[in-house]
Short mmCIF file of C-alpha atoms in Angstrom, two decimals:
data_model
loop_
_atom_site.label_atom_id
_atom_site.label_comp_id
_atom_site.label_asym_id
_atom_site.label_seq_id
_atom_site.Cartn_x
_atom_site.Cartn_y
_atom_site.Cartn_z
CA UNK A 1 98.98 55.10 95.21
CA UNK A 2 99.15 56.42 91.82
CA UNK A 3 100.20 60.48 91.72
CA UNK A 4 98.23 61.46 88.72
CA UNK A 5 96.13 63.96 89.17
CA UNK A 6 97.77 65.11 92.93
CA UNK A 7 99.61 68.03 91.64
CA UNK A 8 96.86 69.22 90.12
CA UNK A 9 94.39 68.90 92.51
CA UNK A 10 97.06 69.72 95.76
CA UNK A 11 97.73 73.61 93.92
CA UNK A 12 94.00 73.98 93.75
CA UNK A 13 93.15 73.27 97.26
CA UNK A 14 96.17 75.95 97.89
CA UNK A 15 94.47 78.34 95.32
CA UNK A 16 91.37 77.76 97.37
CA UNK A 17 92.96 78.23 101.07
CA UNK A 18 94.51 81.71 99.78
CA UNK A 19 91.59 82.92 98.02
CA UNK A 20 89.29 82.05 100.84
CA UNK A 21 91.55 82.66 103.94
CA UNK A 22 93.27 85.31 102.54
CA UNK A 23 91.38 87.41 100.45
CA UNK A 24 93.90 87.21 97.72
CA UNK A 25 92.83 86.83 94.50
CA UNK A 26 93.48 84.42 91.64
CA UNK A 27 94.91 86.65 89.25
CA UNK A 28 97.67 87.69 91.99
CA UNK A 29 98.35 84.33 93.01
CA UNK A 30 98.82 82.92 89.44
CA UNK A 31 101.19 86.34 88.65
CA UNK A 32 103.26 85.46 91.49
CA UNK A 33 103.95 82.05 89.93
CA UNK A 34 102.95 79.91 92.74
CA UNK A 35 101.82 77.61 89.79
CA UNK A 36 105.21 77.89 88.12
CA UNK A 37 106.82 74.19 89.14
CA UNK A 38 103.90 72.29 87.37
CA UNK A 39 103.86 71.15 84.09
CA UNK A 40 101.24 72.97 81.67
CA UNK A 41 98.72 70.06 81.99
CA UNK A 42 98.75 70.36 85.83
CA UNK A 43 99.01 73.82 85.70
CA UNK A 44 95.90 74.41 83.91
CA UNK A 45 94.18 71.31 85.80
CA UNK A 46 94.65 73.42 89.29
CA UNK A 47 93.42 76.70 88.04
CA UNK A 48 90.46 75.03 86.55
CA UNK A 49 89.48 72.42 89.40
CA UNK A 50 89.88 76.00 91.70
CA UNK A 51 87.60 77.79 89.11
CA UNK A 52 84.96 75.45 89.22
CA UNK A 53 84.44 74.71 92.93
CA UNK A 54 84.63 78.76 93.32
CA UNK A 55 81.34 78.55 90.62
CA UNK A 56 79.67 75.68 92.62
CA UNK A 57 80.90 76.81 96.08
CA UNK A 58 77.53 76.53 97.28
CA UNK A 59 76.43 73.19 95.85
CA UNK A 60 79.18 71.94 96.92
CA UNK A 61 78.56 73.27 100.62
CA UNK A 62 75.14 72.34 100.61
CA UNK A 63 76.05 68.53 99.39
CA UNK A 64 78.47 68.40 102.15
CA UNK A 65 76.85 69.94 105.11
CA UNK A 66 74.34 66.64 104.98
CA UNK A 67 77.62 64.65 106.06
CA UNK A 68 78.84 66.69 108.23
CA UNK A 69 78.52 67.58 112.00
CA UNK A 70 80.69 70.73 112.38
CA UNK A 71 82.46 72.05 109.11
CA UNK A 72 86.50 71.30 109.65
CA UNK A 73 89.65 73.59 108.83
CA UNK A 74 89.86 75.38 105.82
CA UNK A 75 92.44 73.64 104.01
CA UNK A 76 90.29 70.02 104.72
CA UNK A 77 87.07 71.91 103.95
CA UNK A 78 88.70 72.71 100.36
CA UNK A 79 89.70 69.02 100.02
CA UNK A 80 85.93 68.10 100.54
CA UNK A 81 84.61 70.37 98.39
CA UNK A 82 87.06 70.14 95.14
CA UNK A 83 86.22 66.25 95.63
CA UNK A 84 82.38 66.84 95.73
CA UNK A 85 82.43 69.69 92.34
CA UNK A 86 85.20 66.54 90.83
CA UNK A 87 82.59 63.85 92.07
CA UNK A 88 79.04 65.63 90.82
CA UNK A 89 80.77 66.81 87.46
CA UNK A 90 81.32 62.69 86.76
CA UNK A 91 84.84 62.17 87.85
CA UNK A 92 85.59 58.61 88.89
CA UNK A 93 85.00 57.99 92.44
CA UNK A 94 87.95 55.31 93.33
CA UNK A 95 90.04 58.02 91.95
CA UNK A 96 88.68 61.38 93.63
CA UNK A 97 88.67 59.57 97.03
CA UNK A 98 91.70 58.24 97.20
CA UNK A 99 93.43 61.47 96.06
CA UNK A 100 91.78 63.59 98.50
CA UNK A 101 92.77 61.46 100.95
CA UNK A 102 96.15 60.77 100.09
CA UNK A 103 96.61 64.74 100.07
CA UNK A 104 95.30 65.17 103.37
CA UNK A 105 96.99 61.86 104.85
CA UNK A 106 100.43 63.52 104.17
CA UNK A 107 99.36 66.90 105.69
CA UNK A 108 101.40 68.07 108.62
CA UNK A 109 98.76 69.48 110.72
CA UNK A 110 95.62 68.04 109.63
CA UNK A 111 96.86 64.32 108.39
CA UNK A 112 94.25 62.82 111.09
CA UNK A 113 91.18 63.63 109.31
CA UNK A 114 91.78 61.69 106.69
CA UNK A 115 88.95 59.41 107.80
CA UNK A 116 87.01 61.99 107.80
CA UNK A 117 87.55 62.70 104.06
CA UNK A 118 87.72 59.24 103.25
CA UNK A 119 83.92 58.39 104.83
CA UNK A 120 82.46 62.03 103.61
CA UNK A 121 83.76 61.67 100.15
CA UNK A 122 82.42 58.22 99.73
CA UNK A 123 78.89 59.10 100.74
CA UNK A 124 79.04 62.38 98.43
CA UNK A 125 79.93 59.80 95.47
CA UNK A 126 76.96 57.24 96.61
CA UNK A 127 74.08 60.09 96.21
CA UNK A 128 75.85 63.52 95.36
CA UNK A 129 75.95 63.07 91.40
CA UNK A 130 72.15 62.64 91.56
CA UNK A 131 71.22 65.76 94.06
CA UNK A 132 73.43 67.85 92.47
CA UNK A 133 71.18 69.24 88.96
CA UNK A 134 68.37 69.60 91.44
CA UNK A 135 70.33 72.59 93.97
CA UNK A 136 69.75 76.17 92.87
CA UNK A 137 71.77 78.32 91.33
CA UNK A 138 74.57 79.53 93.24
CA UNK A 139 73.79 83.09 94.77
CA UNK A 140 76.15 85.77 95.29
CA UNK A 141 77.25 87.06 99.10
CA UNK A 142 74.55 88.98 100.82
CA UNK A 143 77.22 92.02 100.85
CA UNK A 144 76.57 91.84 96.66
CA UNK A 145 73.54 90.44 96.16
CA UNK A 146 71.63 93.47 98.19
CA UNK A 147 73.03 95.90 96.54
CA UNK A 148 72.88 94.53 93.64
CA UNK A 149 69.04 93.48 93.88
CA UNK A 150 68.91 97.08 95.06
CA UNK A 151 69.74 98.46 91.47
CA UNK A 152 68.38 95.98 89.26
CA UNK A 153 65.53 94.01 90.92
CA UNK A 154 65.72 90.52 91.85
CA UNK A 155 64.97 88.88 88.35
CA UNK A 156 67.83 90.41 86.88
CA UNK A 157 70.06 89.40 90.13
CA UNK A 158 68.83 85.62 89.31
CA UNK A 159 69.73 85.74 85.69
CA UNK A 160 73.36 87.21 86.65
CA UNK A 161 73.60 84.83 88.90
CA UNK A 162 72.86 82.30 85.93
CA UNK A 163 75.48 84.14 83.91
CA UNK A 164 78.17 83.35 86.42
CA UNK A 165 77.36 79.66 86.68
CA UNK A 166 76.85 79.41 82.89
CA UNK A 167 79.93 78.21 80.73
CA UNK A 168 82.03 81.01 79.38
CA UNK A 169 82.37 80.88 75.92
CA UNK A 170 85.88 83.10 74.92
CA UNK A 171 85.38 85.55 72.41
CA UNK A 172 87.71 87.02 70.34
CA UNK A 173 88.30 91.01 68.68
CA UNK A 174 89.57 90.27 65.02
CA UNK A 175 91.93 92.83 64.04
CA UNK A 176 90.36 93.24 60.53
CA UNK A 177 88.23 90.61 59.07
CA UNK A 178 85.43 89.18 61.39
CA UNK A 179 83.92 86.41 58.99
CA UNK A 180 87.29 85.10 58.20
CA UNK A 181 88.60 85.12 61.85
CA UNK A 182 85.43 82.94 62.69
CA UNK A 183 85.76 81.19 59.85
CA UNK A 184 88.91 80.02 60.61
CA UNK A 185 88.50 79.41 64.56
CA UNK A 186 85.24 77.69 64.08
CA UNK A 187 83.65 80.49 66.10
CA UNK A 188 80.59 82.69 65.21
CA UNK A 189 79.97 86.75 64.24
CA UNK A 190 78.71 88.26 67.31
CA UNK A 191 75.86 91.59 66.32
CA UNK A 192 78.56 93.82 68.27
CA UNK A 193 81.39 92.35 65.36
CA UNK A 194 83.42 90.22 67.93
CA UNK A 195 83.88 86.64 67.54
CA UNK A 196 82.69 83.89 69.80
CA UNK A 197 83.88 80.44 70.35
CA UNK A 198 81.87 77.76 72.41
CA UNK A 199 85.07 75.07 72.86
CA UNK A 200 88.28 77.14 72.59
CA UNK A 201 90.76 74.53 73.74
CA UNK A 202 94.13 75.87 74.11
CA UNK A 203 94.68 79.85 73.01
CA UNK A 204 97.77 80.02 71.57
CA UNK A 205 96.86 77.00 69.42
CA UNK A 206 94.00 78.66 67.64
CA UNK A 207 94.32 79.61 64.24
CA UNK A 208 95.71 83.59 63.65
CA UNK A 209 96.79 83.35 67.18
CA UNK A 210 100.64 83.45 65.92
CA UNK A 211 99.57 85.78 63.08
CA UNK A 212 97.90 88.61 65.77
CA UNK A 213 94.71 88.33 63.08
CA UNK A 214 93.27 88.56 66.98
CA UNK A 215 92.77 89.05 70.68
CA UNK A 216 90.99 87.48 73.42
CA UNK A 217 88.40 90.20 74.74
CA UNK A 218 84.95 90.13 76.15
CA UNK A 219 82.72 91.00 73.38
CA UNK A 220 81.17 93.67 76.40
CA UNK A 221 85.18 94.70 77.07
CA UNK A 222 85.50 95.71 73.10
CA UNK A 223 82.22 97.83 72.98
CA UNK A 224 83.73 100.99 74.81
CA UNK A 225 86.22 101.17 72.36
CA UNK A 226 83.81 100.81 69.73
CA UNK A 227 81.47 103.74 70.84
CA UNK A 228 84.47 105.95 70.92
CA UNK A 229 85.26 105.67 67.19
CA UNK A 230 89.01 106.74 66.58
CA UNK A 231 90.16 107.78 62.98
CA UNK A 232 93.04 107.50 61.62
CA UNK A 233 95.22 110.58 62.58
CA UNK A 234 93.18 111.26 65.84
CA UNK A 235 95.57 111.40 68.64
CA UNK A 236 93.96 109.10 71.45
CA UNK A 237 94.67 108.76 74.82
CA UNK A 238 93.99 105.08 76.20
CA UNK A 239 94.52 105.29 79.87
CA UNK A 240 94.12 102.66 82.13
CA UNK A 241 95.33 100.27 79.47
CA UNK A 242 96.34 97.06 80.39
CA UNK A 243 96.07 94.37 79.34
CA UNK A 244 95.13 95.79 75.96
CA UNK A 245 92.42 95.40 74.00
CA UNK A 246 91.20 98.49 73.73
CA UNK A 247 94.80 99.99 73.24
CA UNK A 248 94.69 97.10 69.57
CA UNK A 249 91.13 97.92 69.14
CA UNK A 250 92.36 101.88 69.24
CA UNK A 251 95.53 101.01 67.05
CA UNK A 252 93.68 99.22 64.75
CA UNK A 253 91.53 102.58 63.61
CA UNK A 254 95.02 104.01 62.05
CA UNK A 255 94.85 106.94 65.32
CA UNK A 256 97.87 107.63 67.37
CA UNK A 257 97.46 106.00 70.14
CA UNK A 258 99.11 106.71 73.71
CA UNK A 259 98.71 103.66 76.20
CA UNK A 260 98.88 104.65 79.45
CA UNK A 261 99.15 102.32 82.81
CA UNK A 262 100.76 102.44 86.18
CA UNK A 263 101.81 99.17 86.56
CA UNK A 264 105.16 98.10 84.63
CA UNK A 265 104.33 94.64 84.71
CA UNK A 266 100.62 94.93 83.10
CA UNK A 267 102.38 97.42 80.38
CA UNK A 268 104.88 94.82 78.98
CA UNK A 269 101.76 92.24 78.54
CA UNK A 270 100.35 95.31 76.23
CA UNK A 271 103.92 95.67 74.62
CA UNK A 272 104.03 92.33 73.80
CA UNK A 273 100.30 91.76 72.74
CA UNK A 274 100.72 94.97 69.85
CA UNK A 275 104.32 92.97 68.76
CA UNK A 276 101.84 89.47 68.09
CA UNK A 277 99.37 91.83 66.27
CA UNK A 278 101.99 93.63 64.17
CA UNK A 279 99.82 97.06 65.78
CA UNK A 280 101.15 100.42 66.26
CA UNK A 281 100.81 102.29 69.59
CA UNK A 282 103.07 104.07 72.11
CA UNK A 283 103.00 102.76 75.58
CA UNK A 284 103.78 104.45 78.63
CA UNK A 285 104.25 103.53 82.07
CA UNK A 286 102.64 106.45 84.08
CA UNK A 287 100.52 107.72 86.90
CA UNK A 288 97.26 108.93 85.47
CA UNK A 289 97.37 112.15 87.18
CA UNK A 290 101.15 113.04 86.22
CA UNK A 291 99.93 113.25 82.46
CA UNK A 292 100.03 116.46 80.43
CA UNK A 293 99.12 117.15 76.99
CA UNK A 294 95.62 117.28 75.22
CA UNK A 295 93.82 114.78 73.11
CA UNK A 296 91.35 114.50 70.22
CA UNK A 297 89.62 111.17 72.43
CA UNK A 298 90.24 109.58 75.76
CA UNK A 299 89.12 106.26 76.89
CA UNK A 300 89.34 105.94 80.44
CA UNK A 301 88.68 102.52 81.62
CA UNK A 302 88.51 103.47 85.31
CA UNK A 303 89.71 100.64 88.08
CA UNK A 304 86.53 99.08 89.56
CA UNK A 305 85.34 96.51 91.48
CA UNK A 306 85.84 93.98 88.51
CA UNK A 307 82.06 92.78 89.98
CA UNK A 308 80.87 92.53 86.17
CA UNK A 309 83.78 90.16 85.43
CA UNK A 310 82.50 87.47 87.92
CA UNK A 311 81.33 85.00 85.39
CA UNK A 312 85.19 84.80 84.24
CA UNK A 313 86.72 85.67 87.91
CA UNK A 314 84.58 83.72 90.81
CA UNK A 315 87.20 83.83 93.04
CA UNK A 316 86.21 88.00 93.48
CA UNK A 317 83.23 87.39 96.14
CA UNK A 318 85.12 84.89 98.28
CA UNK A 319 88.51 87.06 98.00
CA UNK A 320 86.79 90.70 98.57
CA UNK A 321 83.87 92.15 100.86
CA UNK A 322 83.21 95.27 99.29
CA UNK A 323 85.09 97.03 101.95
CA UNK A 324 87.77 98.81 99.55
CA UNK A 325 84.86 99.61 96.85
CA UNK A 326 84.20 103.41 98.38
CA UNK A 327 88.09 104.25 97.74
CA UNK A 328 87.72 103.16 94.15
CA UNK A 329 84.62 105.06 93.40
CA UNK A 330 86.61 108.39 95.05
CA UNK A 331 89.68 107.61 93.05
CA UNK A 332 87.18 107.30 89.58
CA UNK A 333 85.56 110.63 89.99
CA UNK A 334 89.21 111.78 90.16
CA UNK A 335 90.69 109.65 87.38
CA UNK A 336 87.30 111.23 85.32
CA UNK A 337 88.40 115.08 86.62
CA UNK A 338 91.73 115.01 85.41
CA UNK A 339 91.31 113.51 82.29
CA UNK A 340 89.11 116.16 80.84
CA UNK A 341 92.15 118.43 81.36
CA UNK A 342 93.64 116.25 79.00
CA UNK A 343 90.73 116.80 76.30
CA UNK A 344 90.97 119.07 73.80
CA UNK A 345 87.93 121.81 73.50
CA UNK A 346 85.28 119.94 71.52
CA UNK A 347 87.00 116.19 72.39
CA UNK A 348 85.00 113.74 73.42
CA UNK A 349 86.14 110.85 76.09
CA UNK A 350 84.54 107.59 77.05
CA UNK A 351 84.32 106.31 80.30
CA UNK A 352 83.50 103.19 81.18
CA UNK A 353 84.27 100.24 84.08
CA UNK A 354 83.80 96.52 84.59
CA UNK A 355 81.11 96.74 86.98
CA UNK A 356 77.56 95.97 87.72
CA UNK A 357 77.43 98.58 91.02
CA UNK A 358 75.22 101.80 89.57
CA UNK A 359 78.04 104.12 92.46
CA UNK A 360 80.58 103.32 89.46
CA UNK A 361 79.00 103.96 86.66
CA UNK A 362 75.48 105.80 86.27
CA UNK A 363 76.14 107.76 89.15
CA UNK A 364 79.50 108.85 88.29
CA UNK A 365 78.43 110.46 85.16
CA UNK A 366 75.43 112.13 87.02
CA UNK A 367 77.92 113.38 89.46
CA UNK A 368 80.48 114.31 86.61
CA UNK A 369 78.08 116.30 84.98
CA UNK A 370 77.07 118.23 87.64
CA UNK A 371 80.38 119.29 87.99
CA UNK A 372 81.49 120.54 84.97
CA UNK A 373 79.15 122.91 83.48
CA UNK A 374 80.97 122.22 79.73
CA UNK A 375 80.31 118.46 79.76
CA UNK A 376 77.43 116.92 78.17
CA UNK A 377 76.44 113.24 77.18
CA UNK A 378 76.81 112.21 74.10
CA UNK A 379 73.92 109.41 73.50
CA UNK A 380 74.56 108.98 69.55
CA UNK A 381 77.86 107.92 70.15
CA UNK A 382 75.98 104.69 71.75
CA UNK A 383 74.61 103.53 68.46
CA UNK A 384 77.02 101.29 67.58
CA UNK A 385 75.82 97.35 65.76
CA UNK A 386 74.88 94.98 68.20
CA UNK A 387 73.80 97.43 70.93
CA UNK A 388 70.28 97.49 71.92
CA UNK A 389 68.78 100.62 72.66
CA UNK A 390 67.04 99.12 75.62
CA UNK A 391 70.20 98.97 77.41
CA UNK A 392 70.66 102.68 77.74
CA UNK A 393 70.22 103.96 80.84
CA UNK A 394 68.47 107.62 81.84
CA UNK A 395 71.37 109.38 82.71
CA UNK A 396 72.58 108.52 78.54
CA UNK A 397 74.72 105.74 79.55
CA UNK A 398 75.24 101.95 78.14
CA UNK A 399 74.62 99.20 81.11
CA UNK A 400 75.35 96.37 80.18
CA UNK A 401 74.88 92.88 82.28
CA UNK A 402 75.39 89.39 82.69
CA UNK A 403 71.74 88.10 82.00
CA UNK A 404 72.05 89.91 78.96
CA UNK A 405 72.39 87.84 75.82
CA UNK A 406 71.73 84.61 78.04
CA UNK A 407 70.92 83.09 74.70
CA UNK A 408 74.17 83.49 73.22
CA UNK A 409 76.13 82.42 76.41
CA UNK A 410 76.23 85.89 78.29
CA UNK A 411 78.76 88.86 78.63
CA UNK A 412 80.61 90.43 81.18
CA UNK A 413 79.16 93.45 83.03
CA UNK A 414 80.62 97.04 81.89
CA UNK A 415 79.18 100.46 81.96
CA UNK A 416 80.04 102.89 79.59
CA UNK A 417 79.38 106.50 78.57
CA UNK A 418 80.29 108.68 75.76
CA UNK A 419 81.06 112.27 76.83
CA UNK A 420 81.51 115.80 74.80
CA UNK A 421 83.47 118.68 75.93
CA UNK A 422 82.59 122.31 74.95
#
């Protein structure tokens, strides 16, 4: 049997087994290199075959479940389902089915089921391709979807949910000129000024990727930065910084930018992405609460949940349960304390997070300004292009959510404020 295609589709089923039994998640795995020995073909294959059966999960499950009697181990179950997402999306049958069972023929443990695989697979490929438009949307875990249904109503949670299973365009933050950066990539002028491209293809072989004319960023990830509004000379305080965006976005204004992140690893990425743009800041590897000094502006992009990022990171509901989530909202109210120690009288700081839960955003300003007596909300900071006044909330704040701009092909989900200090 031919090994095309094994690699590949062997790391993804191991992607799959970690993220699912053991509540690691993607990013970690792929930072830890256990995707280092393949070639860049294969290596991109696996994340994406892993991606895409994350998205479908539930198709998949529901395709499969007709063929089966009692669902088998994990690492077989993952077989089955990668081969049903490969087999619905149009991938050759001869070819899916003899891989899967070729992987799971060689298997220590579990090389007995490959009948199994072999007689499931071929009935998903006889009538799975044809059932598969007609399943629903994939919903979210219960743990999620409540609350989430909770805060924004059920229609909302359904168009989310449509934002995760959507395509995800990649949009890019032009250093300078947005026409000519779209121009160039074949990509379009989003309202907010970032640029978005339907069919990237390879990054690093766009055009002005070499030059640092830009930087991959959610076009929702580059509005905080954007309602904050450095000027050249301001000295800014971008904490929380990695992987960078907002530290080029910041840089970009002409202020004096301190980056700030704990992680040394993360901080090297930002290093190296302000070398590529030919950008100015000074990075720092740092605990937010040992900083000193006062500011003209602070950006704190707080650690979160990452639940608005789902559309670009489905691994999150099958690798969390929510469990950690009240330790991060503690440790944001803290994060949001000290840093207006580190703001000037009369500074103003923007806080914002990458998630769709109201505890870590809407109610953290609420809380925050009940506080501090010398804190307000600053809600003209908000009027930035491309922002819709609908989408700020009562307490002054910007939600912003995956249903959102469905037309376009979506955004990520981010909360952000703009706050004043007496």
């Amino acid at each position: 049997m031919s090994d095309i295609g094994l690699p590949a589709r062997r790391s993804a089923i191991f992607l799959l087994d970690q993220i699912i039994g053991e509540g690691k998640l993607m990013s970690e795995l792929i930072g830890s290199g256990v995707l280092d020995r393949l070639d860049p073909a294969d290596r991109a294959r696996a994340q994406r075959l892993a991606t895409e059966t994350l998205r479908s999960m539930e198709r998949a499950d529901r395709i499969l479940q007709r063929h089966l009697q009692k669902y088998p181990p994990l690492t077989v179950r993952n077989a089955l389902r990668v081969g049903t997402v490969e087999l619905c999306q149009g991938e050759a049958a001869h070819g899916v089915v003899n891989a899967m069972v070729g992987l799971i023929s060689k298997h220590k443990r579990y090389g007995h089921l490959k009948g199994l695989v072999n007689a499931v697979l071929r009935k998903v490929a006889d009538k799975g391709p044809e059932q598969w438009p007609n399943l629903r949307t994939p919903r979210l875990p219960k743990w999620l979807r409540g609350p989430l249904v909770e805060a924004w109503g059920p229609e909302a949670v359904l168009g989310i949910e449509a934002g995760h299973y959507a395509s995800v365009p990649l949009d890019l933050s032009p250093k300078a000129d947005a026409e000519a950066v779209a121009k160039a990539t074949g990509g379009a002028v989003l309202s907010t000024g970032s640029v978005r491209l339907a069919d990237a293809g390879q990054v690093s072989n766009l055009p002005g990727f070499t030059g640092g004319d830009w930087w991959v960023q959610d076009a929702a990830a580059a509005i905080p930065a954007r309602v904050l509004a450095a000027k050249p000379g301001e000295k800014i305080l971008d904490l929380c910084a990695a992987p960078g965006g907002k530290t080029m976005q910041l840089a970009a204004t002409g202020a004096d930018v301190t980056a700030v992140d704990i992680s040394k690893g993360r901080m090297e990425r930002v290093a190296q992405n302000l070398v590529r743009t030919q950008l100015q800041a000074t990075t720092q590897v740092a605990d937010v609460f040992d900083l000193t000094g006062q500011y003209d502006a602070i950006l704190l992009d707080a650690p979160c949940s990452a639940t608005g990022t789902i559309r670009r990171h489905p691994d999150l509901p099958f690798a969390k349960d929510g469990s950690e989530f009240g330790m991060l909202i503690e440790l944001q109210g803290r994060m949001l304390d000290h840093a207006l120690t580190l703001l000037k009288p009369g500074g103003r700081m923007v806080f914002c997070t990458c998630s769709l839960l109201p505890d870590e955003g809407e109610v953290q300003i609420e809380e925050a300004l009940s506080r501090h007596s010398g804190l307000s909300v600053d809600r003209a900071a908000l009027d930035v292009p491309g922002v819709d006044p609908a989408w700020v909330t009562e307490e002054g704040g910007l939600r912003l959510r995956p249903d959102l701009w469905a037309e376009l092909g979506h955004m990520d989900g981010f909360y952000v404020a703009a706050l004043q200090k007496s």
